[in-house]
Amino acid sequence: MERETFIPFSKEGPDAIEYLRGILRDARATTLDRLADLSQEELDWQYADGWNSIGALLSHFIANDHYFRILFVIGRRLTDPELDRWNPGQEMGAQLPKLLGTSLAELLTKMEESRSELMDSLEDVTPEYFTAQREGYNPDTGFNLAWALYHLAEDEVHHRGQISMLRKLYA
């Protein structure tokens, strides 16, 4: 089965944009619900060397919000300072030491800010821009902002499963 990276939403109204905004809101609300009562030790804990921590995964959500907002909604490359700031959360892995030690309160604030900035950036997106075909992801069909936002939500839901697994392994 081949992945579809181009979502052919109608250009006749904002319903499709609002639908994906709703998915992003719900994905984040459900993620936040799963973070209750995390200790700093649990945030930074790794099951094994090289594994992501819960805190690293939360940093990944924050970085993704910024990457997607800048690259796909605003439509520009990240600046060097933006890359320096968001790349550790985007890549994780070898960058993990830079992601440890951040408190849950700080991560939650950054998650709220990054998602708010993303949602605000979607306010002026036209149906044409939302569905415009772009190059990338799939050499045959390209992709569109509709799919990029779906992919952002999908990524968070996927990593939320990892967070649930890490919490169970920690316990």
mmCIF file of C-alpha atoms in Angstrom:
data_model
loop_
_atom_site.group_PDB
_atom_site.id
_atom_site.type_symbol
_atom_site.label_atom_id
_atom_site.label_comp_id
_atom_site.label_asym_id
_atom_site.label_seq_id
_atom_site.Cartn_x
_atom_site.Cartn_y
_atom_site.Cartn_z
ATOM 1 C CA MET A 1 0.000 0.000 0.000
ATOM 2 C CA GLU A 2 1.411 3.376 -0.983
ATOM 3 C CA ARG A 3 1.117 6.405 1.276
ATOM 4 C CA GLU A 4 -0.948 9.328 0.100
ATOM 5 C CA THR A 5 0.798 12.650 0.680
ATOM 6 C CA PHE A 6 -1.616 14.865 -1.208
ATOM 7 C CA ILE A 7 -5.030 15.416 0.387
ATOM 8 C CA PRO A 8 -7.548 16.707 -2.182
ATOM 9 C CA PHE A 9 -9.699 18.878 0.105
ATOM 10 C CA SER A 10 -12.223 21.167 -1.520
ATOM 11 C CA LYS A 11 -11.158 24.783 -2.009
ATOM 12 C CA GLU A 12 -14.677 26.043 -1.352
ATOM 13 C CA GLY A 13 -14.343 26.853 2.331
ATOM 14 C CA PRO A 14 -12.264 26.776 5.489
ATOM 15 C CA ASP A 15 -13.833 23.550 6.774
ATOM 16 C CA ALA A 16 -10.841 21.404 5.823
ATOM 17 C CA ILE A 17 -8.419 23.787 7.509
ATOM 18 C CA GLU A 18 -10.565 23.879 10.642
ATOM 19 C CA TYR A 19 -10.833 20.086 10.576
ATOM 20 C CA LEU A 20 -7.048 19.717 10.708
ATOM 21 C CA ARG A 21 -6.785 22.475 13.316
ATOM 22 C CA GLY A 22 -9.203 20.414 15.404
ATOM 23 C CA ILE A 23 -7.056 17.317 14.972
ATOM 24 C CA LEU A 24 -3.977 19.278 16.085
ATOM 25 C CA ARG A 25 -5.832 20.654 19.119
ATOM 26 C CA ASP A 26 -7.111 17.216 20.100
ATOM 27 C CA ALA A 27 -3.743 15.517 19.603
ATOM 28 C CA ARG A 28 -2.083 18.086 21.856
ATOM 29 C CA ALA A 29 -4.830 17.976 24.500
ATOM 30 C CA THR A 30 -4.539 14.192 24.679
ATOM 31 C CA THR A 31 -0.751 14.418 24.905
ATOM 32 C CA LEU A 32 -0.966 16.932 27.750
ATOM 33 C CA ASP A 33 -3.382 14.629 29.568
ATOM 34 C CA ARG A 34 -0.755 11.857 29.488
ATOM 35 C CA LEU A 35 1.894 13.985 31.205
ATOM 36 C CA ALA A 36 0.339 14.361 34.646
ATOM 37 C CA ASP A 37 2.626 13.876 37.629
ATOM 38 C CA LEU A 38 5.864 13.269 35.719
ATOM 39 C CA SER A 39 8.960 13.659 37.878
ATOM 40 C CA GLN A 40 12.192 15.142 36.541
ATOM 41 C CA GLU A 41 13.783 11.720 36.843
ATOM 42 C CA GLU A 42 11.010 10.189 34.728
ATOM 43 C CA LEU A 43 11.280 12.994 32.133
ATOM 44 C CA ASP A 44 15.011 12.370 31.651
ATOM 45 C CA TRP A 45 15.021 8.583 32.123
ATOM 46 C CA GLN A 46 16.204 6.404 29.243
ATOM 47 C CA TYR A 47 15.340 2.734 29.028
ATOM 48 C CA ALA A 48 18.722 2.125 27.400
ATOM 49 C CA ASP A 49 21.562 4.187 25.977
ATOM 50 C CA GLY A 50 20.483 5.878 22.788
ATOM 51 C CA TRP A 51 16.787 5.730 23.596
ATOM 52 C CA ASN A 52 14.800 8.927 23.694
ATOM 53 C CA SER A 53 13.542 10.224 26.994
ATOM 54 C CA ILE A 54 10.036 11.584 27.530
ATOM 55 C CA GLY A 55 11.526 15.069 27.817
ATOM 56 C CA ALA A 56 13.310 14.611 24.469
ATOM 57 C CA LEU A 57 10.043 13.558 22.837
ATOM 58 C CA LEU A 58 8.298 16.639 24.236
ATOM 59 C CA SER A 59 11.147 18.764 22.861
ATOM 60 C CA HIS A 60 10.554 17.041 19.519
ATOM 61 C CA PHE A 61 6.897 18.154 19.562
ATOM 62 C CA ILE A 62 7.999 21.727 20.235
ATOM 63 C CA ALA A 63 10.610 21.678 17.466
ATOM 64 C CA ASN A 64 8.152 20.144 15.001
ATOM 65 C CA ASP A 65 5.595 22.887 15.654
ATOM 66 C CA HIS A 66 8.230 25.493 14.811
ATOM 67 C CA TYR A 67 9.636 23.609 11.809
ATOM 68 C CA PHE A 68 6.215 23.036 10.274
ATOM 69 C CA ARG A 69 5.086 26.610 10.943
ATOM 70 C CA ILE A 70 8.193 28.125 9.382
ATOM 71 C CA LEU A 71 8.755 25.704 6.485
ATOM 72 C CA PHE A 72 5.213 24.914 5.440
ATOM 73 C CA VAL A 73 2.896 27.656 6.696
ATOM 74 C CA ILE A 74 5.151 30.700 6.412
ATOM 75 C CA GLY A 75 7.043 29.082 3.548
ATOM 76 C CA ARG A 76 10.676 29.898 4.237
ATOM 77 C CA ARG A 77 13.832 28.150 5.362
ATOM 78 C CA LEU A 78 14.836 28.276 9.000
ATOM 79 C CA THR A 79 17.538 30.788 9.884
ATOM 80 C CA ASP A 80 20.796 29.599 11.443
ATOM 81 C CA PRO A 81 19.701 30.750 14.932
ATOM 82 C CA GLU A 82 16.375 28.914 14.469
ATOM 83 C CA LEU A 83 18.205 25.767 13.369
ATOM 84 C CA ASP A 84 20.511 26.001 16.391
ATOM 85 C CA ARG A 85 17.514 26.393 18.675
ATOM 86 C CA TRP A 86 15.192 23.708 17.255
ATOM 87 C CA ASN A 87 17.531 21.133 15.697
ATOM 88 C CA PRO A 88 18.281 19.208 18.922
ATOM 89 C CA GLY A 89 14.566 18.571 19.461
ATOM 90 C CA GLN A 90 14.031 17.803 15.808
ATOM 91 C CA GLU A 91 16.837 15.244 15.565
ATOM 92 C CA MET A 92 17.021 13.872 19.151
ATOM 93 C CA GLY A 93 19.452 10.901 19.112
ATOM 94 C CA ALA A 94 22.976 12.318 19.425
ATOM 95 C CA GLN A 95 21.436 15.632 20.506
ATOM 96 C CA LEU A 96 19.822 14.013 23.567
ATOM 97 C CA PRO A 97 22.261 15.467 26.145
ATOM 98 C CA LYS A 98 21.090 18.965 25.120
ATOM 99 C CA LEU A 99 17.490 17.962 25.838
ATOM 100 C CA LEU A 100 17.879 16.588 29.351
ATOM 101 C CA GLY A 101 17.194 18.545 32.519
ATOM 102 C CA THR A 102 14.347 20.736 31.293
ATOM 103 C CA SER A 103 11.508 20.810 33.808
ATOM 104 C CA LEU A 104 8.008 19.642 32.966
ATOM 105 C CA ALA A 105 6.677 23.144 33.671
ATOM 106 C CA GLU A 106 9.096 24.662 31.144
ATOM 107 C CA LEU A 107 8.343 21.994 28.547
ATOM 108 C CA LEU A 108 4.595 22.501 28.983
ATOM 109 C CA THR A 109 5.002 26.265 28.562
ATOM 110 C CA LYS A 110 7.073 25.760 25.407
ATOM 111 C CA MET A 111 4.529 23.255 24.072
ATOM 112 C CA GLU A 112 1.723 25.742 24.627
ATOM 113 C CA GLU A 113 3.696 28.556 22.985
ATOM 114 C CA SER A 114 4.793 26.520 19.964
ATOM 115 C CA ARG A 115 1.307 25.178 19.270
ATOM 116 C CA SER A 116 -0.237 28.617 19.775
ATOM 117 C CA GLU A 117 2.216 30.147 17.282
ATOM 118 C CA LEU A 118 1.421 27.387 14.797
ATOM 119 C CA MET A 119 -2.339 27.827 15.181
ATOM 120 C CA ASP A 120 -2.038 31.611 14.892
ATOM 121 C CA SER A 121 -0.036 31.206 11.679
ATOM 122 C CA LEU A 122 -2.892 29.184 10.180
ATOM 123 C CA GLU A 123 -5.386 32.033 10.618
ATOM 124 C CA ASP A 124 -4.520 33.634 7.278
ATOM 125 C CA VAL A 125 -4.039 30.458 5.251
ATOM 126 C CA THR A 126 -6.271 30.497 2.197
ATOM 127 C CA PRO A 127 -7.907 27.349 0.843
ATOM 128 C CA GLU A 128 -5.700 27.699 -2.252
ATOM 129 C CA TYR A 129 -2.489 27.811 -0.196
ATOM 130 C CA PHE A 130 -3.745 24.960 1.995
ATOM 131 C CA THR A 131 -4.264 22.637 -0.968
ATOM 132 C CA ALA A 132 -1.487 23.854 -3.299
ATOM 133 C CA GLN A 133 0.751 21.071 -4.548
ATOM 134 C CA ARG A 134 4.361 21.322 -3.345
ATOM 135 C CA GLU A 135 7.422 19.309 -4.220
ATOM 136 C CA GLY A 136 8.744 16.860 -1.685
ATOM 137 C CA TYR A 137 7.866 13.769 0.352
ATOM 138 C CA ASN A 138 6.442 11.913 -2.651
ATOM 139 C CA PRO A 139 8.193 12.290 -6.027
ATOM 140 C CA ASP A 140 5.020 11.359 -7.924
ATOM 141 C CA THR A 141 2.395 13.519 -6.214
ATOM 142 C CA GLY A 142 4.287 15.954 -4.018
ATOM 143 C CA PHE A 143 2.402 17.042 -0.930
ATOM 144 C CA ASN A 144 0.291 19.904 0.340
ATOM 145 C CA LEU A 145 -0.126 21.822 3.583
ATOM 146 C CA ALA A 146 -3.188 19.707 4.354
ATOM 147 C CA TRP A 147 -1.020 16.582 4.406
ATOM 148 C CA ALA A 148 1.843 18.322 6.257
ATOM 149 C CA LEU A 149 -0.507 19.269 9.115
ATOM 150 C CA TYR A 150 -1.951 15.764 9.187
ATOM 151 C CA HIS A 151 1.615 14.412 9.299
ATOM 152 C CA LEU A 152 2.437 16.732 12.217
ATOM 153 C CA ALA A 153 -0.516 15.360 14.204
ATOM 154 C CA GLU A 154 0.355 11.798 13.178
ATOM 155 C CA ASP A 155 3.930 12.260 14.417
ATOM 156 C CA GLU A 156 2.750 13.503 17.807
ATOM 157 C CA VAL A 157 0.314 10.613 18.211
ATOM 158 C CA HIS A 158 3.049 8.135 17.256
ATOM 159 C CA HIS A 159 5.494 9.566 19.781
ATOM 160 C CA ARG A 160 2.768 9.781 22.428
ATOM 161 C CA GLY A 161 2.622 5.991 22.175
ATOM 162 C CA GLN A 162 6.343 5.921 22.901
ATOM 163 C CA ILE A 163 5.766 8.174 25.914
ATOM 164 C CA SER A 164 3.132 5.751 27.233
ATOM 165 C CA MET A 165 5.528 2.852 26.729
ATOM 166 C CA LEU A 166 8.376 4.682 28.498
ATOM 167 C CA ARG A 167 6.101 5.474 31.440
ATOM 168 C CA LYS A 168 5.202 1.784 31.767
ATOM 169 C CA LEU A 169 8.833 0.683 31.498
ATOM 170 C CA TYR A 170 9.855 3.244 34.116
ATOM 171 C CA ALA A 171 7.236 2.087 36.619
#
